[in-house]
Amino acid sequence: MTEIDSIVITTLAERPSLLPRMYEIAETWPAFIPHDPVGEALLSRVAEDFPRYCVVATDGDRVVARGLSVPFNTDLDGREETPDKGWDQVLVWAFRDRHHGHSPTAVSALEITVDTEYLGRGLSYGMLAALRDAAGRQGHNALLAPVRPTAKHLEPRVAMTDYVRRRRDDGFPTDPWLRVHVKAGGSIQKIASASMTVSGSLAQWRQWTGLPFNSDGDIDVPGALVPVHCDTARDQAVYVEPNVWIRHDVKPRTI
C-alpha cells in the first residue's frame, strides 16, 4: 500500500470491491480512442482478469486514479518484449496466454488515468511506482510501457522519432509524460509505430470529432498524435497511433 497525503494506492487484488468503480474517474481521453477494436474487446476485462497487475487510488471513498497492466509471454515464436504493434499487441497476447495457460515472462502497463481534479499533484508518479511494485511482487524484473506522450497531439505532423529526441536544458524529455517516466528511472527503448489503430466510417469520425471529414488525405484531429487518413471514395478514415516503448527495471519480490 502507498499513501500520498490522504490518497491510498493499492493493487486491485487487495481491494476487489473497487472493481465496479474503476471507471468512475473524470477523464479526458479523446472520443475516438475507445473505438480501437482491440480495446473495445478486451480492455474492460483487464482489471477483473489481472487484478494483481492493476492498481487503484482512492481519496476517502472516492476513486481518483487507476493503473492497468497485463502479463504476457515473450518466449513464444514471433514474440518480443516491445512489439511494433505496442498497446494492441500486448493486450492480445495477454489474453491469449491466459486462455492457453502460457506462463508470463513480461508485463506491460496499459494506462494510468488520473481524475481531472487530481492532476498536477504528483499522483502519476505514485501510480507508476505502484505499477512497478505490482510487477515486482509477481516476480518480474521490469515493467514495460507503450507510452502515449501527452503533448504530442499539439504537433501531429512532427515525426515521433524526432519528437522523442527533444530535451530540456536539464536533459529530460520536453514531453511531460515521457519526462515522468524518465525521471522515475525509465529508459526509452524504441517507437511502437502502430500501437493502436482506429478505423471507422466518415460518419463515425464526424460524430467522434465534430469535423467534416469531406476531403481526401491527412486530417489533423484534436487529441490525435498523428493525422487521421481520410478516404472519401471508400467512406473510411484510419488512425494509426505511434507510442514510445519505455522500460522500467524493478526488483522482483514474490510474496
mmCIF file with all atom_site columns, N, CA and C in Angstrom, residues 182-220:
data_model
loop_
_atom_site.group_PDB
_atom_site.id
_atom_site.type_symbol
_atom_site.label_atom_id
_atom_site.label_alt_id
_atom_site.label_comp_id
_atom_site.label_asym_id
_atom_site.label_entity_id
_atom_site.label_seq_id
_atom_site.pdbx_PDB_ins_code
_atom_site.Cartn_x
_atom_site.Cartn_y
_atom_site.Cartn_z
_atom_site.occupancy
_atom_site.B_iso_or_equiv
_atom_site.pdbx_formal_charge
_atom_site.auth_seq_id
_atom_site.auth_comp_id
_atom_site.auth_asym_id
_atom_site.auth_atom_id
_atom_site.pdbx_PDB_model_num
ATOM 1   N N  . VAL A 1 182 ? 10.902  8.983  -17.422 1.00 0.00 ? 182 VAL A N  1
ATOM 2   C CA . VAL A 1 182 ? 12.368  9.015  -17.365 1.00 0.00 ? 182 VAL A CA 1
ATOM 3   C C  . VAL A 1 182 ? 12.843  9.454  -15.982 1.00 0.00 ? 182 VAL A C  1
ATOM 4   N N  . LYS A 1 183 ? 12.171  10.425 -15.379 1.00 0.00 ? 183 LYS A N  1
ATOM 5   C CA . LYS A 1 183 ? 12.535  10.842 -14.026 1.00 0.00 ? 183 LYS A CA 1
ATOM 6   C C  . LYS A 1 183 ? 12.352  9.709  -13.024 1.00 0.00 ? 183 LYS A C  1
ATOM 7   N N  . ALA A 1 184 ? 11.390  8.830  -13.305 1.00 0.00 ? 184 ALA A N  1
ATOM 8   C CA . ALA A 1 184 ? 11.132  7.691  -12.421 1.00 0.00 ? 184 ALA A CA 1
ATOM 9   C C  . ALA A 1 184 ? 12.095  6.537  -12.675 1.00 0.00 ? 184 ALA A C  1
ATOM 10  N N  . GLY A 1 185 ? 13.033  6.735  -13.594 1.00 0.00 ? 185 GLY A N  1
ATOM 11  C CA . GLY A 1 185 ? 14.036  5.704  -13.852 1.00 0.00 ? 185 GLY A CA 1
ATOM 12  C C  . GLY A 1 185 ? 13.829  4.918  -15.127 1.00 0.00 ? 185 GLY A C  1
ATOM 13  N N  . GLY A 1 186 ? 12.812  5.263  -15.903 1.00 0.00 ? 186 GLY A N  1
ATOM 14  C CA . GLY A 1 186 ? 12.551  4.544  -17.135 1.00 0.00 ? 186 GLY A CA 1
ATOM 15  C C  . GLY A 1 186 ? 13.526  4.924  -18.239 1.00 0.00 ? 186 GLY A C  1
ATOM 16  N N  . SER A 1 187 ? 13.742  4.006  -19.159 1.00 0.00 ? 187 SER A N  1
ATOM 17  C CA . SER A 1 187 ? 14.620  4.256  -20.307 1.00 0.00 ? 187 SER A CA 1
ATOM 18  C C  . SER A 1 187 ? 13.830  4.055  -21.598 1.00 0.00 ? 187 SER A C  1
ATOM 19  N N  . ILE A 1 188 ? 13.942  5.019  -22.503 1.00 0.00 ? 188 ILE A N  1
ATOM 20  C CA . ILE A 1 188 ? 13.251  4.943  -23.787 1.00 0.00 ? 188 ILE A CA 1
ATOM 21  C C  . ILE A 1 188 ? 13.912  3.878  -24.654 1.00 0.00 ? 188 ILE A C  1
ATOM 22  N N  . GLN A 1 189 ? 13.113  2.947  -25.177 1.00 0.00 ? 189 GLN A N  1
ATOM 23  C CA . GLN A 1 189 ? 13.627  1.819  -25.938 1.00 0.00 ? 189 GLN A CA 1
ATOM 24  C C  . GLN A 1 189 ? 13.482  1.999  -27.450 1.00 0.00 ? 189 GLN A C  1
ATOM 25  N N  . LYS A 1 190 ? 12.283  2.281  -27.912 1.00 0.00 ? 190 LYS A N  1
ATOM 26  C CA . LYS A 1 190 ? 12.005  2.355  -29.347 1.00 0.00 ? 190 LYS A CA 1
ATOM 27  C C  . LYS A 1 190 ? 10.607  2.919  -29.552 1.00 0.00 ? 190 LYS A C  1
ATOM 28  N N  . ILE A 1 191 ? 10.275  3.188  -30.801 1.00 0.00 ? 191 ILE A N  1
ATOM 29  C CA . ILE A 1 191 ? 8.927   3.628  -31.160 1.00 0.00 ? 191 ILE A CA 1
ATOM 30  C C  . ILE A 1 191 ? 8.070   2.406  -31.486 1.00 0.00 ? 191 ILE A C  1
ATOM 31  N N  . ALA A 1 192 ? 6.868   2.361  -30.945 1.00 0.00 ? 192 ALA A N  1
ATOM 32  C CA . ALA A 1 192 ? 5.870   1.371  -31.355 1.00 0.00 ? 192 ALA A CA 1
ATOM 33  C C  . ALA A 1 192 ? 5.059   2.036  -32.461 1.00 0.00 ? 192 ALA A C  1
ATOM 34  N N  . SER A 1 193 ? 5.402   1.765  -33.700 1.00 0.00 ? 193 SER A N  1
ATOM 35  C CA . SER A 1 193 ? 4.896   2.552  -34.823 1.00 0.00 ? 193 SER A CA 1
ATOM 36  C C  . SER A 1 193 ? 3.402   2.393  -35.068 1.00 0.00 ? 193 SER A C  1
ATOM 37  N N  . ALA A 1 194 ? 2.834   1.263  -34.668 1.00 0.00 ? 194 ALA A N  1
ATOM 38  C CA . ALA A 1 194 ? 1.398   1.027  -34.884 1.00 0.00 ? 194 ALA A CA 1
ATOM 39  C C  . ALA A 1 194 ? 0.799   0.473  -33.601 1.00 0.00 ? 194 ALA A C  1
ATOM 40  N N  . SER A 1 195 ? 0.867   1.260  -32.534 1.00 0.00 ? 195 SER A N  1
ATOM 41  C CA . SER A 1 195 ? 0.484   0.775  -31.215 1.00 0.00 ? 195 SER A CA 1
ATOM 42  C C  . SER A 1 195 ? -1.018  0.617  -31.062 1.00 0.00 ? 195 SER A C  1
ATOM 43  N N  . MET A 1 196 ? -1.769  1.441  -31.768 1.00 0.00 ? 196 MET A N  1
ATOM 44  C CA . MET A 1 196 ? -3.228  1.414  -31.670 1.00 0.00 ? 196 MET A CA 1
ATOM 45  C C  . MET A 1 196 ? -3.805  1.854  -33.011 1.00 0.00 ? 196 MET A C  1
ATOM 46  N N  . THR A 1 197 ? -4.867  1.202  -33.454 1.00 0.00 ? 197 THR A N  1
ATOM 47  C CA . THR A 1 197 ? -5.482  1.545  -34.733 1.00 0.00 ? 197 THR A CA 1
ATOM 48  C C  . THR A 1 197 ? -6.985  1.725  -34.557 1.00 0.00 ? 197 THR A C  1
ATOM 49  N N  . VAL A 1 198 ? -7.482  2.852  -35.045 1.00 0.00 ? 198 VAL A N  1
ATOM 50  C CA . VAL A 1 198 ? -8.917  3.126  -35.015 1.00 0.00 ? 198 VAL A CA 1
ATOM 51  C C  . VAL A 1 198 ? -9.360  3.392  -36.445 1.00 0.00 ? 198 VAL A C  1
ATOM 52  N N  . SER A 1 199 ? -10.277 2.574  -36.926 1.00 0.00 ? 199 SER A N  1
ATOM 53  C CA . SER A 1 199 ? -10.809 2.716  -38.278 1.00 0.00 ? 199 SER A CA 1
ATOM 54  C C  . SER A 1 199 ? -12.318 2.865  -38.204 1.00 0.00 ? 199 SER A C  1
ATOM 55  N N  . GLY A 1 200 ? -12.853 3.771  -38.986 1.00 0.00 ? 200 GLY A N  1
ATOM 56  C CA . GLY A 1 200 ? -14.297 3.964  -38.953 1.00 0.00 ? 200 GLY A CA 1
ATOM 57  C C  . GLY A 1 200 ? -14.805 4.636  -40.209 1.00 0.00 ? 200 GLY A C  1
ATOM 58  N N  . SER A 1 201 ? -16.111 4.641  -40.373 1.00 0.00 ? 201 SER A N  1
ATOM 59  C CA . SER A 1 201 ? -16.719 5.351  -41.491 1.00 0.00 ? 201 SER A CA 1
ATOM 60  C C  . SER A 1 201 ? -16.557 6.854  -41.276 1.00 0.00 ? 201 SER A C  1
ATOM 61  N N  . LEU A 1 202 ? -16.761 7.628  -42.324 1.00 0.00 ? 202 LEU A N  1
ATOM 62  C CA . LEU A 1 202 ? -16.644 9.074  -42.190 1.00 0.00 ? 202 LEU A CA 1
ATOM 63  C C  . LEU A 1 202 ? -17.724 9.618  -41.257 1.00 0.00 ? 202 LEU A C  1
ATOM 64  N N  . ALA A 1 203 ? -18.895 8.999  -41.277 1.00 0.00 ? 203 ALA A N  1
ATOM 65  C CA . ALA A 1 203 ? -19.960 9.423  -40.359 1.00 0.00 ? 203 ALA A CA 1
ATOM 66  C C  . ALA A 1 203 ? -19.531 9.212  -38.906 1.00 0.00 ? 203 ALA A C  1
ATOM 67  N N  . GLN A 1 204 ? -18.855 8.094  -38.641 1.00 0.00 ? 204 GLN A N  1
ATOM 68  C CA . GLN A 1 204 ? -18.383 7.835  -37.284 1.00 0.00 ? 204 GLN A CA 1
ATOM 69  C C  . GLN A 1 204 ? -17.343 8.866  -36.853 1.00 0.00 ? 204 GLN A C  1
ATOM 70  N N  . TRP A 1 205 ? -16.398 9.172  -37.744 1.00 0.00 ? 205 TRP A N  1
ATOM 71  C CA . TRP A 1 205 ? -15.373 10.148 -37.411 1.00 0.00 ? 205 TRP A CA 1
ATOM 72  C C  . TRP A 1 205 ? -15.979 11.539 -37.217 1.00 0.00 ? 205 TRP A C  1
ATOM 73  N N  . ARG A 1 206 ? -16.999 11.853 -37.986 1.00 0.00 ? 206 ARG A N  1
ATOM 74  C CA . ARG A 1 206 ? -17.672 13.149 -37.771 1.00 0.00 ? 206 ARG A CA 1
ATOM 75  C C  . ARG A 1 206 ? -18.315 13.192 -36.396 1.00 0.00 ? 206 ARG A C  1
ATOM 76  N N  . GLN A 1 207 ? -18.903 12.081 -35.988 1.00 0.00 ? 207 GLN A N  1
ATOM 77  C CA . GLN A 1 207 ? -19.536 12.020 -34.675 1.00 0.00 ? 207 GLN A CA 1
ATOM 78  C C  . GLN A 1 207 ? -18.502 12.121 -33.563 1.00 0.00 ? 207 GLN A C  1
ATOM 79  N N  . TRP A 1 208 ? -17.363 11.434 -33.712 1.00 0.00 ? 208 TRP A N  1
ATOM 80  C CA . TRP A 1 208 ? -16.344 11.428 -32.674 1.00 0.00 ? 208 TRP A CA 1
ATOM 81  C C  . TRP A 1 208 ? -15.638 12.767 -32.540 1.00 0.00 ? 208 TRP A C  1
ATOM 82  N N  . THR A 1 209 ? -15.466 13.482 -33.657 1.00 0.00 ? 209 THR A N  1
ATOM 83  C CA . THR A 1 209 ? -14.605 14.671 -33.646 1.00 0.00 ? 209 THR A CA 1
ATOM 84  C C  . THR A 1 209 ? -15.317 15.986 -33.917 1.00 0.00 ? 209 THR A C  1
ATOM 85  N N  . GLY A 1 210 ? -16.503 15.936 -34.545 1.00 0.00 ? 210 GLY A N  1
ATOM 86  C CA . GLY A 1 210 ? -17.173 17.171 -34.945 1.00 0.00 ? 210 GLY A CA 1
ATOM 87  C C  . GLY A 1 210 ? -16.568 17.804 -36.181 1.00 0.00 ? 210 GLY A C  1
ATOM 88  N N  . LEU A 1 211 ? -15.649 17.124 -36.842 1.00 0.00 ? 211 LEU A N  1
ATOM 89  C CA . LEU A 1 211 ? -15.014 17.634 -38.059 1.00 0.00 ? 211 LEU A CA 1
ATOM 90  C C  . LEU A 1 211 ? -15.741 17.113 -39.292 1.00 0.00 ? 211 LEU A C  1
ATOM 91  N N  . PRO A 1 212 ? -15.641 17.822 -40.435 1.00 0.00 ? 212 PRO A N  1
ATOM 92  C CA . PRO A 1 212 ? -16.433 17.426 -41.624 1.00 0.00 ? 212 PRO A CA 1
ATOM 93  C C  . PRO A 1 212 ? -15.984 16.141 -42.301 1.00 0.00 ? 212 PRO A C  1
ATOM 94  N N  . PHE A 1 213 ? -14.697 15.836 -42.285 1.00 0.00 ? 213 PHE A N  1
ATOM 95  C CA . PHE A 1 213 ? -14.178 14.649 -42.973 1.00 0.00 ? 213 PHE A CA 1
ATOM 96  C C  . PHE A 1 213 ? -14.777 14.537 -44.385 1.00 0.00 ? 213 PHE A C  1
ATOM 97  N N  . ASN A 1 214 ? -14.567 15.577 -45.157 1.00 0.00 ? 214 ASN A N  1
ATOM 98  C CA . ASN A 1 214 ? -15.120 15.623 -46.514 1.00 0.00 ? 214 ASN A CA 1
ATOM 99  C C  . ASN A 1 214 ? -14.054 15.792 -47.589 1.00 0.00 ? 214 ASN A C  1
ATOM 100 N N  . SER A 1 215 ? -12.789 15.578 -47.222 1.00 0.00 ? 215 SER A N  1
ATOM 101 C CA . SER A 1 215 ? -11.716 15.693 -48.208 1.00 0.00 ? 215 SER A CA 1
ATOM 102 C C  . SER A 1 215 ? -10.698 14.590 -47.992 1.00 0.00 ? 215 SER A C  1
ATOM 103 N N  . ASP A 1 216 ? -10.068 14.161 -49.072 1.00 0.00 ? 216 ASP A N  1
ATOM 104 C CA . ASP A 1 216 ? -9.075  13.100 -49.001 1.00 0.00 ? 216 ASP A CA 1
ATOM 105 C C  . ASP A 1 216 ? -7.766  13.591 -48.393 1.00 0.00 ? 216 ASP A C  1
ATOM 106 N N  . GLY A 1 217 ? -7.059  12.650 -47.767 1.00 0.00 ? 217 GLY A N  1
ATOM 107 C CA . GLY A 1 217 ? -5.738  12.971 -47.238 1.00 0.00 ? 217 GLY A CA 1
ATOM 108 C C  . GLY A 1 217 ? -5.689  12.969 -45.727 1.00 0.00 ? 217 GLY A C  1
ATOM 109 N N  . ASP A 1 218 ? -4.612  13.531 -45.195 1.00 0.00 ? 218 ASP A N  1
ATOM 110 C CA . ASP A 1 218 ? -4.388  13.540 -43.759 1.00 0.00 ? 218 ASP A CA 1
ATOM 111 C C  . ASP A 1 218 ? -5.099  14.710 -43.098 1.00 0.00 ? 218 ASP A C  1
ATOM 112 N N  . ILE A 1 219 ? -5.790  14.408 -42.013 1.00 0.00 ? 219 ILE A N  1
ATOM 113 C CA . ILE A 1 219 ? -6.570  15.409 -41.296 1.00 0.00 ? 219 ILE A CA 1
ATOM 114 C C  . ILE A 1 219 ? -6.090  15.473 -39.852 1.00 0.00 ? 219 ILE A C  1
ATOM 115 N N  . ASP A 1 220 ? -5.795  16.678 -39.395 1.00 0.00 ? 220 ASP A N  1
ATOM 116 C CA . ASP A 1 220 ? -5.412  16.872 -38.003 1.00 0.00 ? 220 ASP A CA 1
ATOM 117 C C  . ASP A 1 220 ? -6.660  16.840 -37.131 1.00 0.00 ? 220 ASP A C  1
#
